Tab-separated table of C-alpha atoms in Angstrom:
chain	number	residue	atom	x	y	z
A	1496	MET	CA	135.046	96.274	41.752
A	1497	THR	CA	135.962	95.952	45.450
A	1498	ARG	CA	133.999	93.158	47.454
A	1499	LEU	CA	131.952	94.441	50.067
A	1500	PRO	CA	132.686	92.180	53.515
A	1501	LEU	CA	129.045	91.265	53.644
A	1502	GLU	CA	128.004	90.259	49.962
A	1503	GLY	CA	125.975	86.709	50.295
A	1504	ILE	CA	124.376	87.325	53.544
A	1505	ARG	CA	120.679	86.939	53.106
A	1506	VAL	CA	118.605	89.220	55.970
A	1507	ALA	CA	114.936	88.424	56.368
A	1508	ASP	CA	114.463	92.079	58.284
A	1509	PHE	CA	110.685	92.129	60.016
A	1510	CYS	CA	112.482	95.572	62.119
A	1511	TRP	CA	110.771	98.708	62.037
A	1512	LEU	CA	110.540	102.209	63.351
A	1513	ILE	CA	114.238	103.685	63.643
A	1514	ALA	CA	116.691	101.072	65.815
A	1515	GLY	CA	115.876	98.190	63.896
A	1516	PRO	CA	115.987	99.671	60.370
A	1517	ALA	CA	119.775	101.583	61.418
A	1518	THR	CA	120.854	98.313	62.611
A	1519	THR	CA	120.109	96.339	59.070
A	1520	ARG	CA	121.029	99.374	57.260
A	1521	ILE	CA	124.835	98.905	57.962
A	1522	LEU	CA	124.546	95.375	57.272
A	1523	ALA	CA	122.852	96.404	54.085
A	1524	ASP	CA	125.816	98.988	53.563
A	1525	TYR	CA	128.156	96.414	54.225
A	1526	GLY	CA	126.435	94.508	51.266
A	1527	ALA	CA	124.299	92.222	52.894
A	1528	ASP	CA	121.164	91.374	50.639
A	1529	VAL	CA	118.592	92.880	53.273
A	1530	ILE	CA	115.050	92.245	52.799
A	1531	LYS	CA	112.243	94.419	54.704
A	1532	ILE	CA	109.460	92.700	54.761
A	1533	GLU	CA	105.794	94.406	56.282
A	1534	SER	CA	102.184	94.194	56.953
A	1535	GLN	CA	100.171	95.707	53.828
A	1536	ALA	CA	97.820	96.444	56.974
A	1537	ARG	CA	100.137	98.023	58.771
A	1538	LEU	CA	103.294	99.689	57.126
A	1539	ASP	CA	106.293	100.893	58.979
A	1540	ASP	CA	104.875	103.820	61.318
A	1541	ILE	CA	108.083	105.692	60.222
A	1542	ARG	CA	107.027	105.782	56.676
A	1543	THR	CA	104.178	109.213	57.977
A	1544	THR	CA	105.639	110.121	60.777
A	1545	GLY	CA	107.194	113.747	61.615
A	1546	VAL	CA	107.731	116.202	58.958
A	1547	GLN	CA	106.812	114.745	55.177
A	1548	PRO	CA	107.775	116.780	52.441
A	1549	PRO	CA	105.216	118.967	50.360
A	1550	GLY	CA	103.177	117.722	47.520
A	1551	PRO	CA	100.852	114.345	47.013
A	1552	GLY	CA	101.030	112.186	50.286
A	1553	SER	CA	103.173	108.831	49.443
A	1554	VAL	CA	104.419	106.180	52.070
A	1555	ASN	CA	107.483	106.355	50.555
A	1556	THR	CA	108.857	109.756	51.261
A	1557	ASN	CA	109.326	110.483	54.714
A	1558	GLY	CA	113.404	111.447	54.924
A	1559	VAL	CA	113.887	109.526	58.449
A	1560	PHE	CA	112.600	106.120	56.719
A	1561	ASN	CA	114.773	106.414	53.680
A	1562	ASP	CA	117.568	107.446	55.801
A	1563	VAL	CA	117.396	103.991	57.933
A	1564	ASN	CA	116.077	101.837	54.930
A	1565	THR	CA	118.859	102.335	52.409
A	1566	ASN	CA	119.972	99.817	50.260
A	1567	LYS	CA	117.289	97.097	51.081
A	1568	ARG	CA	114.893	95.423	48.794
A	1569	SER	CA	111.263	95.385	50.638
A	1570	VAL	CA	107.803	93.195	50.351
A	1571	THR	CA	104.464	92.751	51.901
A	1572	ILE	CA	103.647	89.802	53.043
A	1573	ASN	CA	100.471	89.232	55.675
A	1574	VAL	CA	102.031	86.545	58.149
A	1575	ASN	CA	98.521	86.041	59.424
A	1576	THR	CA	97.088	84.461	57.071
A	1577	GLU	CA	98.241	80.395	56.010
A	1578	ALA	CA	100.030	81.692	52.571
A	1579	GLY	CA	101.872	84.870	53.825
A	1580	LEU	CA	103.323	82.530	56.735
A	1581	ASP	CA	104.222	79.560	54.090
A	1582	LEU	CA	106.223	82.565	52.223
A	1583	VAL	CA	107.225	83.928	54.716
A	1584	LYS	CA	108.975	80.776	55.655
A	1585	ARG	CA	110.625	80.081	53.010
A	1586	LEU	CA	112.547	83.646	52.460
A	1587	ILE	CA	113.505	82.549	56.021
A	1588	ALA	CA	115.033	79.096	54.445
A	1589	GLN	CA	116.602	81.255	51.815
A	1590	SER	CA	118.431	83.424	54.263
A	1591	ASP	CA	121.333	83.918	56.800
A	1592	ILE	CA	120.082	86.374	59.646
A	1593	VAL	CA	116.312	87.124	60.708
A	1594	THR	CA	116.142	90.365	62.584
A	1595	ASN	CA	113.181	92.129	64.078
A	1596	ASN	CA	112.644	94.910	67.052
A	1597	PHE	CA	108.939	93.791	68.358
A	1598	THR	CA	108.277	93.175	71.703
A	1599	GLY	CA	109.735	89.924	73.010
A	1600	ASP	CA	107.286	87.557	72.328
A	1601	ARG	CA	106.103	88.627	69.133
A	1602	MET	CA	107.751	86.350	66.561
A	1603	ASP	CA	106.992	83.390	68.757
A	1604	ARG	CA	102.944	84.162	68.549
A	1605	TRP	CA	103.625	84.178	65.001
A	1606	GLY	CA	105.001	80.554	65.147
A	1607	LEU	CA	108.409	82.363	64.023
A	1608	GLY	CA	110.156	81.712	67.384
A	1609	TYR	CA	113.954	81.110	67.379
A	1610	GLU	CA	113.418	77.140	67.117
A	1611	GLU	CA	110.780	77.398	65.140
A	1612	LEU	CA	113.195	79.301	62.702
A	1613	ARG	CA	115.914	76.293	63.582
A	1614	ARG	CA	114.069	73.629	62.173
A	1615	ILE	CA	113.561	75.576	58.605
A	1616	LYS	CA	117.667	76.279	58.919
A	1617	PRO	CA	119.288	75.199	61.216
A	1618	ASP	CA	122.038	77.442	61.406
A	1619	ILE	CA	119.967	80.456	61.328
A	1620	ILE	CA	120.968	83.324	63.368
A	1621	MET	CA	118.191	84.807	64.691
A	1622	LEU	CA	118.417	88.709	66.306
A	1623	THR	CA	115.598	90.140	68.506
A	1624	MET	CA	115.265	93.639	69.586
A	1625	PRO	CA	112.915	94.277	71.859
A	1626	VAL	CA	112.589	96.777	74.627
A	1627	MET	CA	112.952	94.688	77.812
A	1628	GLY	CA	114.403	91.411	76.332
A	1629	THR	CA	112.571	87.852	75.633
A	1630	THR	CA	111.913	87.044	79.452
A	1631	GLY	CA	110.628	88.330	82.696
A	1632	PRO	CA	107.536	90.187	83.936
A	1633	TYR	CA	107.950	93.218	80.947
A	1634	VAL	CA	108.385	90.758	77.745
A	1635	ARG	CA	105.393	92.628	75.992
A	1636	TYR	CA	106.745	96.230	76.686
A	1637	GLY	CA	107.028	97.908	73.722
A	1638	SER	CA	108.467	101.639	73.103
A	1639	TYR	CA	110.080	104.558	71.119
A	1640	GLY	CA	113.589	105.678	71.975
A	1641	ASN	CA	111.847	108.621	74.373
A	1642	GLY	CA	110.581	105.663	76.153
A	1643	VAL	CA	113.967	103.702	76.416
A	1644	ILE	CA	116.072	106.325	77.295
A	1645	GLY	CA	113.262	106.882	80.693
A	1646	TYR	CA	113.573	103.294	81.389
A	1647	ALA	CA	117.699	103.288	80.995
A	1648	GLY	CA	117.890	106.155	83.691
A	1649	MET	CA	119.087	108.574	81.366
A	1650	ARG	CA	116.499	110.873	81.407
A	1651	MET	CA	116.737	111.729	85.488
A	1652	ASN	CA	120.440	112.573	84.994
A	1653	MET	CA	119.783	115.560	82.220
A	1654	GLY	CA	119.091	118.889	83.634
A	1655	PHE	CA	120.531	120.999	86.506
A	1656	PRO	CA	120.766	119.989	90.247
A	1657	GLY	CA	117.376	121.168	91.362
A	1658	ARG	CA	115.519	121.208	88.704
A	1659	PRO	CA	113.032	118.768	87.157
A	1660	PRO	CA	114.949	116.499	84.553
A	1661	VAL	CA	114.632	118.154	80.957
A	1662	GLY	CA	114.979	114.919	79.002
A	1663	ILE	CA	117.383	114.424	75.815
A	1664	SER	CA	116.318	115.739	72.403
A	1665	PRO	CA	118.011	113.108	70.568
A	1666	LEU	CA	116.900	109.322	70.766
A	1667	TYR	CA	120.033	108.029	71.861
A	1668	SER	CA	118.830	104.375	71.884
A	1669	ASP	CA	118.064	104.543	68.020
A	1670	PHE	CA	121.216	105.864	67.473
A	1671	SER	CA	123.844	103.917	70.041
A	1672	VAL	CA	121.784	100.355	69.752
A	1673	PRO	CA	122.571	99.383	66.339
A	1674	TYR	CA	125.995	98.964	67.177
A	1675	PHE	CA	125.540	97.192	69.311
A	1676	ALA	CA	123.401	94.438	67.573
A	1677	VAL	CA	125.431	94.430	64.594
A	1678	SER	CA	128.213	94.274	66.621
A	1679	ALA	CA	126.640	90.640	68.218
A	1680	LEU	CA	125.572	89.750	64.649
A	1681	MET	CA	129.622	89.899	63.393
A	1682	ALA	CA	130.365	87.808	66.441
A	1683	ALA	CA	127.614	85.305	65.260
A	1684	LEU	CA	128.266	85.111	62.222
A	1685	TYR	CA	132.263	84.428	62.657
A	1686	GLN	CA	131.446	82.112	65.502
A	1687	ARG	CA	128.831	80.093	62.674
A	1688	GLU	CA	131.739	80.117	60.241
A	1689	ARG	CA	133.964	78.096	62.638
A	1690	THR	CA	131.356	75.765	64.016
A	1691	GLY	CA	128.321	75.758	61.567
A	1692	GLU	CA	126.468	76.715	64.317
A	1693	GLY	CA	123.518	79.155	64.176
A	1694	GLN	CA	122.925	81.845	66.999
A	1695	PHE	CA	119.963	83.336	69.221
A	1696	ILE	CA	120.930	87.041	69.982
A	1697	ASP	CA	118.287	88.486	72.782
A	1698	LEU	CA	119.292	92.426	72.866
A	1699	ALA	CA	117.380	94.175	75.052
A	1700	GLN	CA	117.029	98.253	73.920
A	1701	MET	CA	117.134	99.285	77.666
A	1702	GLU	CA	120.207	97.078	78.232
A	1703	SER	CA	122.213	98.611	75.458
A	1704	SER	CA	120.908	101.569	76.990
A	1705	VAL	CA	121.855	101.088	80.570
A	1706	ALA	CA	125.911	100.775	79.035
A	1707	MET	CA	126.131	104.297	77.799
A	1708	LEU	CA	125.558	105.682	81.008
A	1709	GLY	CA	129.370	104.687	81.910
A	1710	THR	CA	130.697	106.115	85.180
A	1711	ASP	CA	126.899	106.476	86.813
A	1712	ILE	CA	126.162	102.952	86.822
A	1713	VAL	CA	129.810	103.055	88.612
A	1714	GLU	CA	129.047	105.234	91.111
A	1715	TYR	CA	125.720	103.896	91.893
A	1716	GLY	CA	127.343	100.482	92.396
A	1717	VAL	CA	129.844	101.851	95.219
A	1718	THR	CA	128.748	104.261	96.354
A	1719	GLY	CA	124.634	103.475	96.272
A	1720	SER	CA	123.265	106.594	95.277
A	1721	ALA	CA	122.116	107.663	92.143
A	1722	PRO	CA	124.348	110.067	90.955
A	1723	GLY	CA	121.423	112.955	89.216
A	1724	PRO	CA	121.908	115.768	87.230
A	1725	ASN	CA	125.300	117.849	87.211
A	1726	GLY	CA	124.270	120.696	84.303
A	1727	ASN	CA	126.559	120.761	81.465
A	1728	ARG	CA	129.560	119.002	83.515
A	1729	ALA	CA	131.345	116.092	82.794
A	1730	ARG	CA	131.716	113.361	85.190
A	1731	ASP	CA	135.034	112.774	83.950
A	1732	PHE	CA	136.445	116.234	83.869
A	1733	ALA	CA	138.102	118.184	86.634
A	1734	PRO	CA	137.812	121.527	86.881
A	1735	HIS	CA	134.471	121.392	84.017
A	1736	GLY	CA	132.202	124.504	84.507
A	1737	ALA	CA	131.516	127.994	83.880
A	1738	TYR	CA	133.198	130.397	86.469
A	1739	PRO	CA	132.464	134.087	87.395
A	1740	CYS	CA	135.456	136.281	86.564
A	1741	ALA	CA	136.076	140.122	87.935
A	1742	GLY	CA	133.315	142.254	86.533
A	1743	ASP	CA	130.053	142.747	85.241
A	1744	ASP	CA	128.286	139.422	84.185
A	1745	ARG	CA	131.794	137.812	83.041
A	1746	TRP	CA	132.558	134.574	82.483
A	1747	ILE	CA	135.497	132.470	82.028
A	1748	ALA	CA	134.579	128.580	80.711
A	1749	ILE	CA	137.118	125.847	81.985
A	1750	ALA	CA	137.085	121.812	80.960
A	1751	VAL	CA	140.187	120.364	81.945
A	1752	ARG	CA	140.200	116.343	81.126
A	1753	THR	CA	143.833	115.645	81.707
A	1754	ASP	CA	146.588	116.214	84.242
A	1755	GLU	CA	148.721	117.726	81.176
C-alpha cells in the first residue's frame, strides 16, 4: 500500500468553522493524524449552522462540517480547567503541529502560546490563523469569511461602476487561506527536518486574502487610486466585454487574453 506523505505527523487541531478545518483537512488527506479539539461547552459553530438534513437534530450531520473535517479524530476537552489544560499539554507533547484560527491572543490567554509550547516540545510547529494576525491594534478582531474579504478590500471591487458593491457569494478567504497555510506548514516541516528546529507561523487571514487581489494591488501601488468595480471584465483581458451589434438588442461577448 502506498505510504501517504504526511503519515507519522500528528496535529493537535484547535481550529473551527471553515478556514482552519479546511487547512487541517488537507493535512489529514495526506496522511497526518489530525486530532480535532473542541470544548463540550462550545462546540464548533459550523456543526449547527446553515441547512441541516431532515430528521432528529444532531451535531454530527452538518454537511459543511463533515466536508472540512474528514479523516480526523475528535475529542472534547475543557481547556479552562486545570485537568483539561494538563491533558492538552500532554497531547501537544506527542504532536508535531499545533493549529488554531482563534483571535490573535486566545492561545496566549490559555497559557498555550508558542513560547509555552516550545517548553513542552522544543521542535513544535505552531500555526495560528487569526483574521488580523497576532500583533497590533486589531489583534482581537474576529470574523467569518464575509468579514475577512471585506477587510481585504475584495468587496469594493465587486459589482458595476457607479453602483453599490454587491458583495461576493463564495467566501473566498475560507477556501484560499488554507492553501497559504498548508504551504507554510510544508516549509516548516522541511526546515525542521533539516535543522531540528520548530517554527511559529503567524498567518493573518486578511493578508492572505489581500494577495488574491492581484493586479488591483499593483494598480493602487503605482497610481495611488483604488481600482473599484468594473463589472464582469477581467483586468488582464483586452478587449473584454459585451458589445452592442446592429439590430434590436443584439450583442457579442469578446474576451481576449493574449495577442495570439
